[in-house]
Short mmCIF file of C-alpha atoms in Angstrom, two decimals:
data_model
loop_
_atom_site.label_atom_id
_atom_site.label_comp_id
_atom_site.label_asym_id
_atom_site.label_seq_id
_atom_site.Cartn_x
_atom_site.Cartn_y
_atom_site.Cartn_z
CA MET A 1 -6.47 98.47 -42.90
CA ALA A 2 -3.65 96.57 -41.99
CA GLY A 3 -1.76 99.95 -41.44
CA VAL A 4 -4.15 100.98 -38.76
CA PHE A 5 -3.51 97.44 -36.85
CA ALA A 6 -0.06 97.55 -37.55
CA PRO A 7 1.07 99.81 -34.38
CA LEU A 8 -1.08 97.41 -31.94
CA GLY A 9 1.23 94.32 -32.98
CA TRP A 10 4.08 95.61 -31.34
CA PRO A 11 2.91 95.74 -27.61
CA LEU A 12 1.08 92.77 -28.26
CA GLN A 13 3.97 90.51 -29.31
CA ARG A 14 6.22 92.03 -26.58
CA ARG A 15 3.76 90.72 -23.74
CA PRO A 16 4.06 86.86 -23.90
CA ARG A 17 8.05 87.23 -23.63
CA ILE A 18 7.22 88.99 -20.06
CA GLU A 19 5.01 86.52 -19.15
CA ARG A 20 7.59 83.42 -20.18
CA GLN A 21 9.76 85.07 -18.32
CA VAL A 22 7.53 85.06 -14.70
CA LEU A 23 6.23 81.76 -15.80
CA SER A 24 10.16 80.50 -15.82
CA SER A 25 10.68 81.98 -12.60
CA SER A 26 7.77 80.63 -11.10
CA ARG A 27 8.70 77.16 -12.66
CA LEU A 28 12.37 77.22 -10.69
CA ASP A 29 10.65 78.14 -7.38
CA SER A 30 8.43 75.50 -7.62
CA LYS A 31 11.22 72.73 -8.80
CA ALA A 32 13.40 74.30 -5.54
CA LEU A 33 10.43 73.94 -3.05
CA GLU A 34 9.55 70.29 -4.52
CA LEU A 35 13.80 69.40 -3.92
CA GLN A 36 13.40 70.73 -0.20
CA THR A 37 10.10 68.86 0.24
CA ALA A 38 11.88 65.46 -1.16
CA LYS A 39 14.89 66.37 1.29
CA GLU A 40 12.74 66.64 3.83
CA ILE A 41 10.85 63.19 3.49
CA LEU A 42 13.91 62.17 2.70
CA LYS A 43 15.34 63.11 6.24
CA GLU A 44 12.27 61.67 7.85
CA VAL A 45 12.23 58.18 6.50
CA PHE A 46 15.89 57.50 6.84
CA GLY A 47 16.25 59.31 10.23
CA THR A 48 19.50 61.10 8.85
CA THR A 49 20.61 64.68 9.06
CA SER A 50 20.66 67.34 6.04
CA ALA A 51 24.28 66.63 5.29
CA GLU A 52 23.61 62.86 4.59
CA VAL A 53 20.31 63.44 2.33
CA GLU A 54 22.87 65.81 0.35
CA GLU A 55 25.64 63.04 0.26
CA MET A 56 22.62 60.42 -0.87
CA ILE A 57 21.78 62.92 -3.75
CA ARG A 58 25.11 63.76 -4.81
CA LEU A 59 25.88 59.67 -4.78
CA ARG A 60 22.81 59.18 -6.94
CA LEU A 61 23.46 61.35 -9.45
CA ALA A 62 27.06 60.14 -10.02
CA GLU A 63 25.37 57.02 -10.61
CA ARG A 64 22.97 58.10 -12.84
CA ASP A 65 26.10 60.05 -14.74
CA ALA A 66 28.14 56.89 -14.92
CA LEU A 67 25.16 54.45 -16.67
CA PRO A 68 25.33 54.28 -20.28
CA GLU A 69 23.04 57.03 -22.20
CA ASN A 70 20.12 54.11 -22.89
CA LEU A 71 19.94 53.49 -19.35
CA LYS A 72 19.85 56.56 -17.63
CA TYR A 73 15.84 57.39 -16.97
CA LEU A 74 15.25 54.10 -16.05
#
């Protein structure tokens, strides 16, 4: 009986890999949209330009990278 279903296993095992690729690109699109929305909110809240928002984010990331490992997620 296993011999009958063995050929069916190959296409079924390959299908999730394709779905994972779609999900990962969807996740990236979602994160990009989230970042763009956050930038727009920062521009409105602080009354700044896009360049200033980019600078704020860059400085914040540099500060976070300078923290000791045990404090990075506070």
